[in-house]
Coordinates of C-alpha atoms and ligand atoms in Angstrom, one line a residue:
X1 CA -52.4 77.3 -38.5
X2 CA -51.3 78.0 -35.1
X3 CA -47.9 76.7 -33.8
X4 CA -47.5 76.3 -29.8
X5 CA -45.1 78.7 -28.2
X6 CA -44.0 75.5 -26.7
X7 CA -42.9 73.9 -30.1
X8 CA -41.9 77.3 -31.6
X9 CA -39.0 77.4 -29.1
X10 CA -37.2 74.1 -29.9
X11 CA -34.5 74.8 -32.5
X12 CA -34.0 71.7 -35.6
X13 CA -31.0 69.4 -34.1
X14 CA -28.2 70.9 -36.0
X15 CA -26.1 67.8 -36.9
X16 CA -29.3 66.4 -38.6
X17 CA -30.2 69.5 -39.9
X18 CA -26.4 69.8 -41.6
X19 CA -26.2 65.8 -42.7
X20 CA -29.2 66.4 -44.7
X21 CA -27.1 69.7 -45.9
X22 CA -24.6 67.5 -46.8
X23 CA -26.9 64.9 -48.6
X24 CA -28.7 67.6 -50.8
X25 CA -25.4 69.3 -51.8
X26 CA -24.3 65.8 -53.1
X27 CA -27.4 65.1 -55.0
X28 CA -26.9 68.7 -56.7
X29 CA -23.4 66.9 -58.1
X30 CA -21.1 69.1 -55.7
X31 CA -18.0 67.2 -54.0
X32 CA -18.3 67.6 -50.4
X33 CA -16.7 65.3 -47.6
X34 CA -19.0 65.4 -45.0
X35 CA -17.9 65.0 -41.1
X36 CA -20.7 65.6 -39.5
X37 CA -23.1 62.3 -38.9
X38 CA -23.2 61.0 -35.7
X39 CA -23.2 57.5 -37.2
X40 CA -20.7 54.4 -38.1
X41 CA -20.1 54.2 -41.8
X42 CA -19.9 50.7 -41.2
X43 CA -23.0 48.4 -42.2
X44 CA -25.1 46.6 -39.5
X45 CA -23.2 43.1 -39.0
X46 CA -25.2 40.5 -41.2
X47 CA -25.7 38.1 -38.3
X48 CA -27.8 41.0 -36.7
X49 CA -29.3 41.5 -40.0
X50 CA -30.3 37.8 -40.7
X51 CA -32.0 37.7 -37.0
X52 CA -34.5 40.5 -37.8
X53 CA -35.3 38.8 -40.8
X54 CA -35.9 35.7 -39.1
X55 CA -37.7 37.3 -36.4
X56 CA -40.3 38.8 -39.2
X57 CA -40.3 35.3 -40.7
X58 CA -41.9 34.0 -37.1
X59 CA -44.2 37.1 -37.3
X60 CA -42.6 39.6 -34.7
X61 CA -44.4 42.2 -36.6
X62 CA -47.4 42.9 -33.5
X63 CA -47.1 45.1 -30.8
X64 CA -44.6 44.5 -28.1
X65 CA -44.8 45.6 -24.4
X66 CA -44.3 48.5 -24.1
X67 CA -41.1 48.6 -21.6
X68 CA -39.7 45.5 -24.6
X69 CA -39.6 42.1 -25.2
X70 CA -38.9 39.4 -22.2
X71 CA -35.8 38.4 -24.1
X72 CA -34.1 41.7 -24.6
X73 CA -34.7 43.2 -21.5
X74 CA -33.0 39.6 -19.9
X75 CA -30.4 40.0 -22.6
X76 CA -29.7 43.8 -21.2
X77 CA -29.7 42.8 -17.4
X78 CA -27.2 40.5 -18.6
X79 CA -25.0 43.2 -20.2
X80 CA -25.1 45.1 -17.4
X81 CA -24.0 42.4 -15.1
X82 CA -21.3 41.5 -17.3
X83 CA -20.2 45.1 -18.8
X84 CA -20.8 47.1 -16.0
X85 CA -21.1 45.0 -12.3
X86 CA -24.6 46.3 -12.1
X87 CA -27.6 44.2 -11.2
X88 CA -31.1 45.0 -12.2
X89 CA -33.9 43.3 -12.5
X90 CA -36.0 43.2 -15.4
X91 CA -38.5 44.9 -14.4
X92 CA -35.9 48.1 -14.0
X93 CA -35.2 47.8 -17.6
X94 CA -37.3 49.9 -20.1
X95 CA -36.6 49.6 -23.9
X96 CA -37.1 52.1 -26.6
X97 CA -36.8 53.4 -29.4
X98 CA -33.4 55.2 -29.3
X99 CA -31.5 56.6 -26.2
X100 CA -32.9 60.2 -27.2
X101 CA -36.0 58.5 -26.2
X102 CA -35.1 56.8 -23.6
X103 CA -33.5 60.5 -22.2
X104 CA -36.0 62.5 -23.1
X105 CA -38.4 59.8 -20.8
X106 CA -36.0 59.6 -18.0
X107 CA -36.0 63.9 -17.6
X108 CA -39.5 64.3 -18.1
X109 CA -40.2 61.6 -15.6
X110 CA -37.9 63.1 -13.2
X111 CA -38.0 67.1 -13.7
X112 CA -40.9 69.2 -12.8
X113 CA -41.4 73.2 -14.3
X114 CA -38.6 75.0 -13.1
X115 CA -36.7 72.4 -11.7
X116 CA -32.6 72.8 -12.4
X117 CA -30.4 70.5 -14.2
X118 CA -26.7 70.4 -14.8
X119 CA -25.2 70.2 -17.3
X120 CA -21.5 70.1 -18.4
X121 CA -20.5 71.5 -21.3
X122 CA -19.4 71.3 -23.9
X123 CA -22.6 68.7 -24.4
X124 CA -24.8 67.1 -26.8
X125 CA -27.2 69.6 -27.5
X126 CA -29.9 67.6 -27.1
X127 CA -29.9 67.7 -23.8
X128 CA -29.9 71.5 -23.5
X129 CA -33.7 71.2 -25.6
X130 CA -34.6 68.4 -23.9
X131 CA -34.7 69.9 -20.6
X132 CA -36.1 72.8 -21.5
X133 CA -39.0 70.8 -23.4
X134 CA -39.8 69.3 -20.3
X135 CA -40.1 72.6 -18.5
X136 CA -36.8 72.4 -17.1
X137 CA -34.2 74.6 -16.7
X138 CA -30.5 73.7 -18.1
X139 CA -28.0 75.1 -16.0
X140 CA -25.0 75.1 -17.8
X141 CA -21.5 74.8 -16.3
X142 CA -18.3 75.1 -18.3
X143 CA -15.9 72.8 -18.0
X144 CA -12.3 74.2 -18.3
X145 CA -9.1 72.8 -20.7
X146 CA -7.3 71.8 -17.9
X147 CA -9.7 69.4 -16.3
X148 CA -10.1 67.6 -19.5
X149 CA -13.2 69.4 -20.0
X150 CA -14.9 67.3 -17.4
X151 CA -16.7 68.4 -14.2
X152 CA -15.1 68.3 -11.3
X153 CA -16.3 68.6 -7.7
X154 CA -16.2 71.8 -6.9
X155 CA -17.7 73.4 -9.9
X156 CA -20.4 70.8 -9.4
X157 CA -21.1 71.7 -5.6
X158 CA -21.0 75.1 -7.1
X159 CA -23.8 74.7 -9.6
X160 CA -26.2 73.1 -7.1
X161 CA -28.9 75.0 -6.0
X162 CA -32.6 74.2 -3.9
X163 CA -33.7 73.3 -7.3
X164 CA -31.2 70.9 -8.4
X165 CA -32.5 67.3 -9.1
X166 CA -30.4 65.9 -11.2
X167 CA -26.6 65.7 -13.3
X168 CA -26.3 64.6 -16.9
X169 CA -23.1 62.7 -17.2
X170 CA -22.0 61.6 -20.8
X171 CA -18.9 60.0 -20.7
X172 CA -17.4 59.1 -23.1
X173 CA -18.3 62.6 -24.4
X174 CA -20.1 63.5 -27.4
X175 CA -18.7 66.2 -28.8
X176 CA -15.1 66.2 -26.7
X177 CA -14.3 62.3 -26.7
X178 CA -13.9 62.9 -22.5
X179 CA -13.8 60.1 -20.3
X180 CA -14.3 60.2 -16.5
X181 CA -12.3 58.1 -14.7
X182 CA -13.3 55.9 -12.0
X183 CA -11.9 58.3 -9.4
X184 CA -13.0 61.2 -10.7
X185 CA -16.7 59.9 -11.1
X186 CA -16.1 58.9 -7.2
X187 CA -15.4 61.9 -6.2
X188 CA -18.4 63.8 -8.1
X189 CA -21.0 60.9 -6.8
X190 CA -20.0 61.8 -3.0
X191 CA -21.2 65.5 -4.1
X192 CA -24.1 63.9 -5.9
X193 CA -24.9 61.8 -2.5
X194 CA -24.3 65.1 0.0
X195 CA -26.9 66.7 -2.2
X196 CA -29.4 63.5 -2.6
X197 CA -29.8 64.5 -6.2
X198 CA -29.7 61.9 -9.2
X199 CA -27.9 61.1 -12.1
X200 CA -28.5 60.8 -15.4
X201 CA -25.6 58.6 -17.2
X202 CA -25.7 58.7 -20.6
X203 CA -23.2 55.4 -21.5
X204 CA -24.3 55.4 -25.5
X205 CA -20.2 55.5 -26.3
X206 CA -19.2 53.3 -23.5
X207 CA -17.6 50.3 -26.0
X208 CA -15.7 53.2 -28.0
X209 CA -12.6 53.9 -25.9
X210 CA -9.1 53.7 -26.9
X211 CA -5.2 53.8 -25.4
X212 CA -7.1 51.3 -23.0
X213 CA -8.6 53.4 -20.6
X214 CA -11.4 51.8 -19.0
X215 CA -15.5 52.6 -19.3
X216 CA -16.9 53.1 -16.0
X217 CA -20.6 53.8 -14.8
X218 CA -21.1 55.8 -12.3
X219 CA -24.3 53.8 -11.0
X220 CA -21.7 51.3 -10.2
X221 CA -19.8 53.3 -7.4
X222 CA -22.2 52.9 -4.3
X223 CA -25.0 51.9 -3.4
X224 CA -26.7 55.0 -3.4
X225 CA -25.5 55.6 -7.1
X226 CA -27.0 52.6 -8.3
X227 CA -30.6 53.7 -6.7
X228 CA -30.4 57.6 -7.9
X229 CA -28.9 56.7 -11.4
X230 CA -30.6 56.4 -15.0
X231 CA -27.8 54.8 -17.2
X232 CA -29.2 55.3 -20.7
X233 CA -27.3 53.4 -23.5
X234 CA -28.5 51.5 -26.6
X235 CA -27.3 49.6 -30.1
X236 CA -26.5 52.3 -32.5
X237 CA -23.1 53.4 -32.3
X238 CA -22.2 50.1 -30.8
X239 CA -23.4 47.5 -33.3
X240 CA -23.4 50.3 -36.3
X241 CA -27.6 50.6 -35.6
X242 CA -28.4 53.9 -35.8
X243 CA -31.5 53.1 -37.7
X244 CA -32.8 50.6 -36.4
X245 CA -33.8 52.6 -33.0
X246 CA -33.3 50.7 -30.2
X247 CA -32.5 52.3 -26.9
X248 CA -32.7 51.1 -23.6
X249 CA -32.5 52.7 -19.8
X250 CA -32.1 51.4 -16.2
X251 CA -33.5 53.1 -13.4
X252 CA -34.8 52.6 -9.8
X253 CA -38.5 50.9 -9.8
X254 CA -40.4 53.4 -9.4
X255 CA -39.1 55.6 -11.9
X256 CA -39.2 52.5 -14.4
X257 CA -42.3 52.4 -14.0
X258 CA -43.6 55.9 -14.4
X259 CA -41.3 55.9 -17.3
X260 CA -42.8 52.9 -18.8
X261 CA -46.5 54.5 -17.9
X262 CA -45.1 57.9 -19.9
X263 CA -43.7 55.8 -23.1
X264 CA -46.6 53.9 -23.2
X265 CA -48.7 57.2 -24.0
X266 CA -45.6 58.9 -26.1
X267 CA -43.7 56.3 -28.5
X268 CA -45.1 52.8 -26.8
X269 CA -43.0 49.7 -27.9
X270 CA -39.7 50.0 -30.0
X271 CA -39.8 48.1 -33.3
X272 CA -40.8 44.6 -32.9
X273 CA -38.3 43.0 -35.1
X274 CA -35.4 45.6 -34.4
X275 CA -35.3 44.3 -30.6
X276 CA -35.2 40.2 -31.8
X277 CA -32.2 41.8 -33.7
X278 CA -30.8 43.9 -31.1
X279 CA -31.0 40.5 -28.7
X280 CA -28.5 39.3 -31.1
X281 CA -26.1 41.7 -31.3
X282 CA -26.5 42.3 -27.2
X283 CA -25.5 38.4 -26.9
X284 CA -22.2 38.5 -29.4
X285 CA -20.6 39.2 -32.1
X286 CA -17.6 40.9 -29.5
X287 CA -14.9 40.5 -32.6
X288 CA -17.1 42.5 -34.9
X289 CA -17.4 45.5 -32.4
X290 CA -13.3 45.0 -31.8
X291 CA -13.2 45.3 -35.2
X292 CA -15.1 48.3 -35.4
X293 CA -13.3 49.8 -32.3
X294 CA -9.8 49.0 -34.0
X295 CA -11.0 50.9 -37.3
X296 CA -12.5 53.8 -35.7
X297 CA -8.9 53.8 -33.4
X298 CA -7.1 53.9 -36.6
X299 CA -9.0 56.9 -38.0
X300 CA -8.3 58.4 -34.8
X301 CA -4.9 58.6 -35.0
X302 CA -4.3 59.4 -38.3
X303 CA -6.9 62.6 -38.2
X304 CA -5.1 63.6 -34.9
X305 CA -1.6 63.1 -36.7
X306 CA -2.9 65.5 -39.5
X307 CA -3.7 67.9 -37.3
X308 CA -0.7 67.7 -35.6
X309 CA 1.1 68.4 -38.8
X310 CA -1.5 71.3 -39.4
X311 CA -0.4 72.7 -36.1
X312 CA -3.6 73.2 -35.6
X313 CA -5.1 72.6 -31.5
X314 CA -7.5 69.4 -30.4
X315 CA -9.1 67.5 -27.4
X316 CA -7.6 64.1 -27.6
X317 CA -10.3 62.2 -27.5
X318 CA -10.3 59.0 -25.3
X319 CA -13.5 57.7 -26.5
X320 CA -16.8 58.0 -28.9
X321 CA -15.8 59.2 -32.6
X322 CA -15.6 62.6 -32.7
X323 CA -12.8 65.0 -32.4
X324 CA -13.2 68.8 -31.4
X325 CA -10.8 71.2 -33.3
X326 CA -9.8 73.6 -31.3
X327 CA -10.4 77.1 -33.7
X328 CA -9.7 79.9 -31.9
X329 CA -6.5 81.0 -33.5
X330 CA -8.7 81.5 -36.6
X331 CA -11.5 83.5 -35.7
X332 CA -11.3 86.8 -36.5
X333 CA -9.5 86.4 -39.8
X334 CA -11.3 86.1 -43.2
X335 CA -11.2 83.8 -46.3
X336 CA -11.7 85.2 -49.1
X337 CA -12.6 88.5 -47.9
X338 CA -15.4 86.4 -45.9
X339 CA -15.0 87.0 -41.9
X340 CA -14.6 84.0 -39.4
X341 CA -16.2 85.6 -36.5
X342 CA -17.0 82.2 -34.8
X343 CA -17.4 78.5 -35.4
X344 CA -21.0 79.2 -37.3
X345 CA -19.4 81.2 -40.3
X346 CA -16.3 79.3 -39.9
X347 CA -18.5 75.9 -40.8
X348 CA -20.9 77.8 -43.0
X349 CA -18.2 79.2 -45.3
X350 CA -15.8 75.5 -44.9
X351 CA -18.7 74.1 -46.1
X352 CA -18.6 76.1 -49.7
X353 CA -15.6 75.0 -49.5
X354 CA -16.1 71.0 -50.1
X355 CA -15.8 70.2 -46.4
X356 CA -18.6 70.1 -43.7
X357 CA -18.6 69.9 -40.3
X358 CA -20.6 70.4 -36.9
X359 CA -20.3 74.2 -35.2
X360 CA -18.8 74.0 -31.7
X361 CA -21.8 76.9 -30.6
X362 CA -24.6 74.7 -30.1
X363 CA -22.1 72.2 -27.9
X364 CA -22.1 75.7 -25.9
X365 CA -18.1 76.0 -27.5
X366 CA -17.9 78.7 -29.8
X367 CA -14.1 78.1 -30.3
X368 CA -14.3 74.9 -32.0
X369 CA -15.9 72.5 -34.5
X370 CA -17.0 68.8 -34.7
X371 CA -15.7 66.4 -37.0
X372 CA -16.4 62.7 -37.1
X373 CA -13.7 60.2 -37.5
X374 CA -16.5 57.6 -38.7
X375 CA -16.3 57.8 -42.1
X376 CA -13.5 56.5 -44.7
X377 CA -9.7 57.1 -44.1
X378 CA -10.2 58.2 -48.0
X379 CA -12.4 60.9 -46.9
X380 CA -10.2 61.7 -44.3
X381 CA -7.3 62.0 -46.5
X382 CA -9.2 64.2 -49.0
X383 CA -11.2 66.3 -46.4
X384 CA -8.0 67.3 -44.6
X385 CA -6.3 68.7 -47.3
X386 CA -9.6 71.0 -48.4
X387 CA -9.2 72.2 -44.7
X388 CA -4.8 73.0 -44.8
X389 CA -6.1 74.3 -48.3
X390 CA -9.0 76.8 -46.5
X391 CA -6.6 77.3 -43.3
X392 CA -3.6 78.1 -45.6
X393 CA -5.9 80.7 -47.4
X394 CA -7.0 82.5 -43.9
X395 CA -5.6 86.0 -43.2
Ligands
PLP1 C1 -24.3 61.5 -26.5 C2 -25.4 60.8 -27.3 N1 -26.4 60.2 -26.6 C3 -27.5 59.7 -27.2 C4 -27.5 59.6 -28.6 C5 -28.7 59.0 -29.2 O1 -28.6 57.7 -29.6 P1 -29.8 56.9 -30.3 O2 -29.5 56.6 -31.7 O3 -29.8 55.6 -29.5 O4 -31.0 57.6 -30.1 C6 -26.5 60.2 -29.3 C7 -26.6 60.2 -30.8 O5 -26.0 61.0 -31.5 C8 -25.4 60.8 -28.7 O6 -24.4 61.4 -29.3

């Protein structure tokens, strides 16, 4: 059967791809800790739980619009209000099924063939495909160590080109754990203004910050941020709702509604029951995401202090859950006779090892890998000593 060229081209998303490694490995009886899922390993709270089963009690289990329920998309105009000093109305709000859709929508509604989009790396590679899917092209600046490994001005005015039509912000970072500060996303929206290009904000990790630094969204700068922004965010890292798939975006009328038109032919409505649930968790439950922040915090700082003992190089992260391990003093040795000669082999063979983790490459960040800090601080303890134990045998 014949495959398009088109679909051909799109690589499997590697942390999926290396979870369900990880899954399969365990099933075959072998110990592995995995740090790779992009999850909580915390369940959904049961309040959010028991209002999805009430909601299929009523018989929330038809079609919805397709841009969500009334009631969710007034409980996320109310978020953003309160969260983020941004008003919308409603019918700015589209709902879907995860904020990879609700991306993907916003860039295919906004980019035409061989339009340019920056991107900052290290990034979730998702983006990268995404772009290119929609006949894009990803243009890839790299952010530097002593910037924090975010953008700055300059490099952004740089990157921009006739072509440019928009900047994918993610902060707090997936894979670094960066987090722009309310001054330095001021100074890169007065670039974004010169240039009357957009913004896509991807604000999926905004509740996960720590050493109280403060979430900020760019949309809320200016005036002219908040009509040339997309903020994208939804329940799954928040509320521990990864599968549940409910995403959500905000975005200037008219691109709502072309985005709505496009979802309405792609996906159509999220699941019915999953946005009565994700009302509820929109509308409380703040001392069950504390919680969830405080663990996640805790897990922070002990994987950083084990590192620290390791002596071995990391970005502190300010925010999301994942910490990137700085590798380079390690490539180029071997284990076991086996040559590190990047991140790929240094994960491949670390994962024969009892340990997995995420390659930096696809982040565009060969020198380093991706662990989680959402899973047990039992897994933690046991997963950092199979890495001293691998690192120890390097040479
Ligand atoms: C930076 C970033 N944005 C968006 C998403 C997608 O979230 P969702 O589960 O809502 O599709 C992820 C998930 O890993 C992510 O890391």
């Amino acid at each position: 059967m014949k495959i398009s060229k088109k679909a051909q081209s799109v690589p499997a998303s590697m942390t999926l791809e290396i979870s369900a490694k990880v899954k399969q490995l365990k099933s075959e009886g072998k110990s592995i800790i995995g740090f790779t899922a992009g999850e909580p390993n915390f369940n959904t709270p049961d309040y959010i739980i028991e209002s999805a089963k009430q909601a299929l009690d009523n018989g929330m289990t038809k079609y919805t619009p397709v841009a969500g329920i009334p009631e969710l998309k007034k409980a996320i105009v109310e978020k953003f209000k309160r969260d983020n000093g941004l008003e919308y109305e409603e019918s700015q709000i589209i709902v879907s099924d995860g904020a990879k859709s609700s991306l993907f929508h916003a860039i295919y509604c906004l980019v035409d063939e061989g339009d340019e989009v920056i991107i900052p790396a290290p990034f979730w590679f998702t983006y990268e495909e995404q772009v290119k899917i929609c006949g894009g092209k990803p243009v890839i600046v790299q952010t530097k160590a002593e910037n924090g490994y975010k953008i700055t001005p300059s490099e952004l005015e740089n990157a921009i080109t006739d072509k440019t039509v928009t900047i994918l912000i993610n902060s707090p970072s997936n894979p670094t754990g960066a987090l722009y500060s309310k001054e330095e996303l001021l100074a890169l929206s007065k670039v974004v203004e010169k240039h009357n290009l957009t913004v896509i904000s991807d604000e999926i990790y905004e509740k996960l910050v720590y050493d109280g630094v403060e979430h900020v969204s760019i949309a809320s700068l200016s005036p002219y941020m908040k009509e040339n922004t997309i903020v994208v965010n939804g329940v799954s890292k928040t509320y521990a709702m990864t599968g549940w798939r409910v995403g959500y975006l905000a975005a200037p009328k008219a691109l709502a509604g072309a985005i709505s038109r496009v979802q309405g032919h792609t996906t159509s409505n999220a699941c019915s029951f999953a946005q009565y649930a994700s009302v509820t968790a929109l509308q409380g439950g703040e001392d069950v995401i504390e919680n969830m922040r405080q663990d996640f915090d805790e897990r922070r700082k002990y994987m950083c202090s084990l590192l620290d003992e390791m002596g071995v190089k990391y970005i502190k992260p300010q925010g999301a859950f994942y910490l990137f391990i700085d590798i380079s003093q390690f490539i180029g040795k071997a284990f076991e006779g086996k040559v590190i000669d990047g991140s790929m082999a240094f994960a491949s063979i670390l994962t024969e090892n009892g340990v997995a983790l995420i390659p930096g490459l696809p982040f565009h960040a060969d020198n380093f890998v991706r662990v989680s800090y959402a899973v047990s601080i039992d897994d933690i303890k046991e997963g950092f000593k199979r890495i001293k134990a691998f690192i120890d045998k390097l040479n």
